[in-house]
Amino acid sequence: MVKIEITIKDEQGKPISHLESLDLELGNKTIYEIEQAVDKFKKKMLPDISKELMVQAQKEFTQDKKNT
């Protein structure tokens, strides 16, 4: 079994957010079936990724405004 994980990192490689992971059994799966599972995972996670990136951008913007 393999695990697909999504971790959002900053420019220095420091993890900002770790989102849900997907366990994927590769036993008898074809490349097509694996691609379908990965695509389904990506579509499911896209709103969460967008949200995390927006939250991080808002934090950085707020911090920049405090420093000026």
Short mmCIF file of N, CA, C and O in Angstrom, two decimals:
data_model
loop_
_atom_site.label_atom_id
_atom_site.label_comp_id
_atom_site.label_asym_id
_atom_site.label_seq_id
_atom_site.Cartn_x
_atom_site.Cartn_y
_atom_site.Cartn_z
N MET A 1 0.85 -1.18 0.00
CA MET A 1 0.00 0.00 0.00
C MET A 1 0.89 1.23 0.00
O MET A 1 1.93 1.27 0.63
N VAL A 2 0.46 2.22 -0.74
CA VAL A 2 1.17 3.50 -0.76
C VAL A 2 0.27 4.58 -0.19
O VAL A 2 -0.94 4.39 -0.08
N LYS A 3 0.86 5.67 0.18
CA LYS A 3 0.11 6.79 0.75
C LYS A 3 0.42 8.04 -0.05
O LYS A 3 1.58 8.34 -0.33
N ILE A 4 -0.63 8.76 -0.42
CA ILE A 4 -0.49 10.05 -1.09
C ILE A 4 -0.81 11.11 -0.05
O ILE A 4 -1.86 11.06 0.59
N GLU A 5 0.11 12.06 0.15
CA GLU A 5 -0.08 13.12 1.12
C GLU A 5 0.14 14.47 0.45
O GLU A 5 0.94 14.57 -0.48
N ILE A 6 -0.53 15.46 0.96
CA ILE A 6 -0.32 16.82 0.48
C ILE A 6 0.15 17.66 1.65
O ILE A 6 -0.52 17.76 2.67
N THR A 7 1.35 18.23 1.51
CA THR A 7 1.91 19.12 2.51
C THR A 7 2.24 20.43 1.83
O THR A 7 2.93 20.45 0.81
N ILE A 8 1.75 21.53 2.37
CA ILE A 8 2.04 22.85 1.83
C ILE A 8 3.22 23.40 2.63
O ILE A 8 3.20 23.42 3.85
N LYS A 9 4.26 23.84 1.90
CA LYS A 9 5.47 24.36 2.53
C LYS A 9 5.72 25.79 2.08
O LYS A 9 5.34 26.18 0.98
N ASP A 10 6.44 26.56 2.93
CA ASP A 10 6.80 27.92 2.55
C ASP A 10 8.09 27.89 1.72
O ASP A 10 8.59 26.82 1.37
N GLU A 11 8.60 29.09 1.41
CA GLU A 11 9.78 29.19 0.55
C GLU A 11 11.01 28.50 1.13
O GLU A 11 11.89 28.05 0.41
N GLN A 12 11.10 28.43 2.46
CA GLN A 12 12.24 27.80 3.11
C GLN A 12 12.04 26.29 3.30
O GLN A 12 12.89 25.62 3.85
N GLY A 13 10.91 25.77 2.86
CA GLY A 13 10.63 24.35 3.00
C GLY A 13 9.97 23.97 4.31
O GLY A 13 9.78 22.79 4.60
N LYS A 14 9.61 24.97 5.12
CA LYS A 14 8.95 24.73 6.39
C LYS A 14 7.48 24.41 6.14
O LYS A 14 6.79 25.17 5.47
N PRO A 15 6.99 23.27 6.65
CA PRO A 15 5.58 22.93 6.43
C PRO A 15 4.65 23.98 7.04
O PRO A 15 4.81 24.39 8.18
N ILE A 16 3.69 24.41 6.23
CA ILE A 16 2.68 25.35 6.67
C ILE A 16 1.43 24.57 7.09
O ILE A 16 0.81 24.86 8.09
N SER A 17 1.10 23.58 6.28
CA SER A 17 -0.12 22.82 6.53
C SER A 17 0.03 21.42 5.97
O SER A 17 0.61 21.23 4.90
N HIS A 18 -0.49 20.47 6.70
CA HIS A 18 -0.51 19.09 6.22
C HIS A 18 -1.97 18.69 6.09
O HIS A 18 -2.71 18.70 7.07
N LEU A 19 -2.37 18.38 4.88
CA LEU A 19 -3.76 18.06 4.63
C LEU A 19 -3.95 16.54 4.63
O LEU A 19 -3.02 15.77 4.81
N GLU A 20 -5.15 16.15 4.39
CA GLU A 20 -5.55 14.75 4.38
C GLU A 20 -4.66 13.90 3.48
O GLU A 20 -4.09 14.38 2.52
N SER A 21 -4.54 12.62 3.81
CA SER A 21 -3.77 11.71 2.98
C SER A 21 -4.70 10.63 2.44
O SER A 21 -5.81 10.44 2.92
N LEU A 22 -4.23 9.92 1.43
CA LEU A 22 -4.99 8.86 0.79
C LEU A 22 -4.14 7.61 0.77
O LEU A 22 -3.00 7.63 0.28
N ASP A 23 -4.66 6.52 1.33
CA ASP A 23 -4.00 5.23 1.22
C ASP A 23 -4.48 4.58 -0.06
O ASP A 23 -5.68 4.52 -0.32
N LEU A 24 -3.55 4.11 -0.86
CA LEU A 24 -3.88 3.54 -2.16
C LEU A 24 -3.23 2.17 -2.29
O LEU A 24 -2.01 2.05 -2.23
N GLU A 25 -4.06 1.16 -2.43
CA GLU A 25 -3.56 -0.21 -2.62
C GLU A 25 -3.26 -0.39 -4.10
O GLU A 25 -4.12 -0.23 -4.95
N LEU A 26 -2.01 -0.71 -4.41
CA LEU A 26 -1.60 -0.84 -5.80
C LEU A 26 -1.65 -2.28 -6.31
O LEU A 26 -1.40 -2.50 -7.48
N GLY A 27 -1.96 -3.23 -5.47
CA GLY A 27 -1.95 -4.64 -5.81
C GLY A 27 -2.18 -4.99 -7.26
O GLY A 27 -1.25 -5.26 -8.00
N ASN A 28 -3.41 -5.02 -7.70
CA ASN A 28 -3.75 -5.41 -9.07
C ASN A 28 -4.27 -4.25 -9.90
O ASN A 28 -4.92 -4.46 -10.91
N LYS A 29 -3.99 -3.05 -9.49
CA LYS A 29 -4.51 -1.88 -10.20
C LYS A 29 -3.69 -1.59 -11.45
O LYS A 29 -2.48 -1.76 -11.48
N THR A 30 -4.40 -1.12 -12.45
CA THR A 30 -3.74 -0.68 -13.67
C THR A 30 -3.32 0.77 -13.51
O THR A 30 -3.76 1.46 -12.59
N ILE A 31 -2.48 1.23 -14.42
CA ILE A 31 -2.06 2.64 -14.41
C ILE A 31 -3.29 3.54 -14.51
O ILE A 31 -3.40 4.55 -13.82
N TYR A 32 -4.24 3.15 -15.34
CA TYR A 32 -5.47 3.94 -15.51
C TYR A 32 -6.24 4.05 -14.20
O TYR A 32 -6.70 5.13 -13.83
N GLU A 33 -6.38 2.96 -13.46
CA GLU A 33 -7.08 2.98 -12.18
C GLU A 33 -6.36 3.83 -11.15
O GLU A 33 -6.98 4.54 -10.36
N ILE A 34 -5.03 3.77 -11.16
CA ILE A 34 -4.24 4.60 -10.25
C ILE A 34 -4.42 6.07 -10.59
O ILE A 34 -4.62 6.91 -9.71
N GLU A 35 -4.37 6.40 -11.89
CA GLU A 35 -4.58 7.78 -12.31
C GLU A 35 -5.96 8.28 -11.91
O GLU A 35 -6.11 9.43 -11.47
N GLN A 36 -6.97 7.44 -12.04
CA GLN A 36 -8.32 7.83 -11.63
C GLN A 36 -8.38 8.13 -10.14
O GLN A 36 -9.00 9.10 -9.72
N ALA A 37 -7.76 7.28 -9.33
CA ALA A 37 -7.76 7.49 -7.88
C ALA A 37 -7.04 8.79 -7.52
O ALA A 37 -7.51 9.55 -6.67
N VAL A 38 -5.91 9.05 -8.16
CA VAL A 38 -5.16 10.27 -7.89
C VAL A 38 -5.95 11.49 -8.34
O VAL A 38 -6.03 12.50 -7.62
N ASP A 39 -6.58 11.44 -9.51
CA ASP A 39 -7.40 12.56 -9.99
C ASP A 39 -8.57 12.83 -9.05
O ASP A 39 -8.88 13.98 -8.76
N LYS A 40 -9.21 11.79 -8.58
CA LYS A 40 -10.33 11.94 -7.65
C LYS A 40 -9.85 12.61 -6.35
O LYS A 40 -10.50 13.51 -5.82
N PHE A 41 -8.68 12.18 -5.86
CA PHE A 41 -8.10 12.77 -4.65
C PHE A 41 -7.78 14.24 -4.87
O PHE A 41 -8.07 15.09 -4.03
N LYS A 42 -7.19 14.57 -6.02
CA LYS A 42 -6.85 15.97 -6.32
C LYS A 42 -8.10 16.84 -6.36
O LYS A 42 -8.11 17.93 -5.80
N LYS A 43 -9.16 16.36 -7.00
CA LYS A 43 -10.39 17.14 -7.08
C LYS A 43 -11.01 17.32 -5.70
O LYS A 43 -11.56 18.38 -5.40
N LYS A 44 -10.92 16.31 -4.87
CA LYS A 44 -11.47 16.40 -3.52
C LYS A 44 -10.68 17.40 -2.68
O LYS A 44 -11.23 18.15 -1.88
N MET A 45 -9.36 17.44 -2.86
CA MET A 45 -8.49 18.25 -2.02
C MET A 45 -8.32 19.69 -2.51
O MET A 45 -7.89 20.55 -1.75
N LEU A 46 -8.65 19.98 -3.76
CA LEU A 46 -8.42 21.31 -4.31
C LEU A 46 -9.06 22.43 -3.47
O LEU A 46 -8.39 23.43 -3.20
N PRO A 47 -10.31 22.31 -3.03
CA PRO A 47 -10.87 23.38 -2.20
C PRO A 47 -10.10 23.58 -0.89
O PRO A 47 -9.89 24.72 -0.46
N ASP A 48 -9.64 22.49 -0.27
CA ASP A 48 -8.87 22.61 0.98
C ASP A 48 -7.51 23.26 0.73
O ASP A 48 -7.05 24.07 1.53
N ILE A 49 -6.89 22.91 -0.38
CA ILE A 49 -5.60 23.51 -0.72
C ILE A 49 -5.77 25.01 -0.95
O ILE A 49 -5.00 25.82 -0.44
N SER A 50 -6.79 25.36 -1.73
CA SER A 50 -7.05 26.78 -2.00
C SER A 50 -7.30 27.54 -0.70
O SER A 50 -6.78 28.65 -0.50
N LYS A 51 -8.08 26.96 0.19
CA LYS A 51 -8.38 27.60 1.48
C LYS A 51 -7.11 27.81 2.28
O LYS A 51 -6.87 28.89 2.82
N GLU A 52 -6.26 26.79 2.37
CA GLU A 52 -5.02 26.90 3.14
C GLU A 52 -4.10 27.97 2.56
O GLU A 52 -3.48 28.73 3.31
N LEU A 53 -4.01 28.03 1.24
CA LEU A 53 -3.16 29.05 0.61
C LEU A 53 -3.70 30.45 0.85
O LEU A 53 -2.93 31.38 1.09
N MET A 54 -5.02 30.61 0.82
CA MET A 54 -5.62 31.92 1.08
C MET A 54 -5.42 32.34 2.54
O MET A 54 -5.12 33.50 2.81
N VAL A 55 -5.56 31.40 3.45
CA VAL A 55 -5.34 31.70 4.88
C VAL A 55 -3.90 32.14 5.09
O VAL A 55 -3.63 33.12 5.79
N GLN A 56 -2.96 31.43 4.48
CA GLN A 56 -1.54 31.78 4.63
C GLN A 56 -1.25 33.15 4.02
O GLN A 56 -0.54 33.96 4.61
N ALA A 57 -1.82 33.42 2.85
CA ALA A 57 -1.61 34.73 2.22
C ALA A 57 -2.18 35.84 3.08
O ALA A 57 -1.58 36.91 3.22
N GLN A 58 -3.33 35.59 3.69
CA GLN A 58 -3.94 36.60 4.57
C GLN A 58 -3.07 36.85 5.80
O GLN A 58 -2.89 37.99 6.22
N LYS A 59 -2.51 35.79 6.37
CA LYS A 59 -1.61 35.94 7.53
C LYS A 59 -0.39 36.78 7.16
O LYS A 59 0.01 37.67 7.90
N GLU A 60 0.20 36.49 6.00
CA GLU A 60 1.38 37.23 5.56
C GLU A 60 1.03 38.70 5.30
O GLU A 60 1.78 39.59 5.66
N PHE A 61 -0.12 38.94 4.68
CA PHE A 61 -0.56 40.31 4.40
C PHE A 61 -0.76 41.07 5.71
O PHE A 61 -0.30 42.22 5.86
N THR A 62 -1.43 40.45 6.66
CA THR A 62 -1.68 41.09 7.95
C THR A 62 -0.37 41.38 8.68
O THR A 62 -0.19 42.45 9.24
N GLN A 63 0.56 40.43 8.63
CA GLN A 63 1.85 40.62 9.28
C GLN A 63 2.62 41.77 8.63
O GLN A 63 3.23 42.58 9.33
N ASP A 64 2.58 41.84 7.30
CA ASP A 64 3.26 42.93 6.59
C ASP A 64 2.67 44.29 6.97
O ASP A 64 3.41 45.26 7.14
N LYS A 65 1.36 44.36 7.09
CA LYS A 65 0.71 45.62 7.46
C LYS A 65 1.06 46.04 8.87
O LYS A 65 1.20 47.23 9.16
N LYS A 66 1.21 45.07 9.78
CA LYS A 66 1.60 45.37 11.17
C LYS A 66 3.02 45.91 11.23
O LYS A 66 3.34 46.73 12.08
N ASN A 67 3.86 45.43 10.34
CA ASN A 67 5.27 45.83 10.36
C ASN A 67 5.54 47.16 9.67
O ASN A 67 6.62 47.71 9.75
N THR A 68 4.53 47.70 8.96
CA THR A 68 4.76 48.98 8.27
C THR A 68 4.14 50.13 9.01
O THR A 68 3.43 50.07 9.91
#
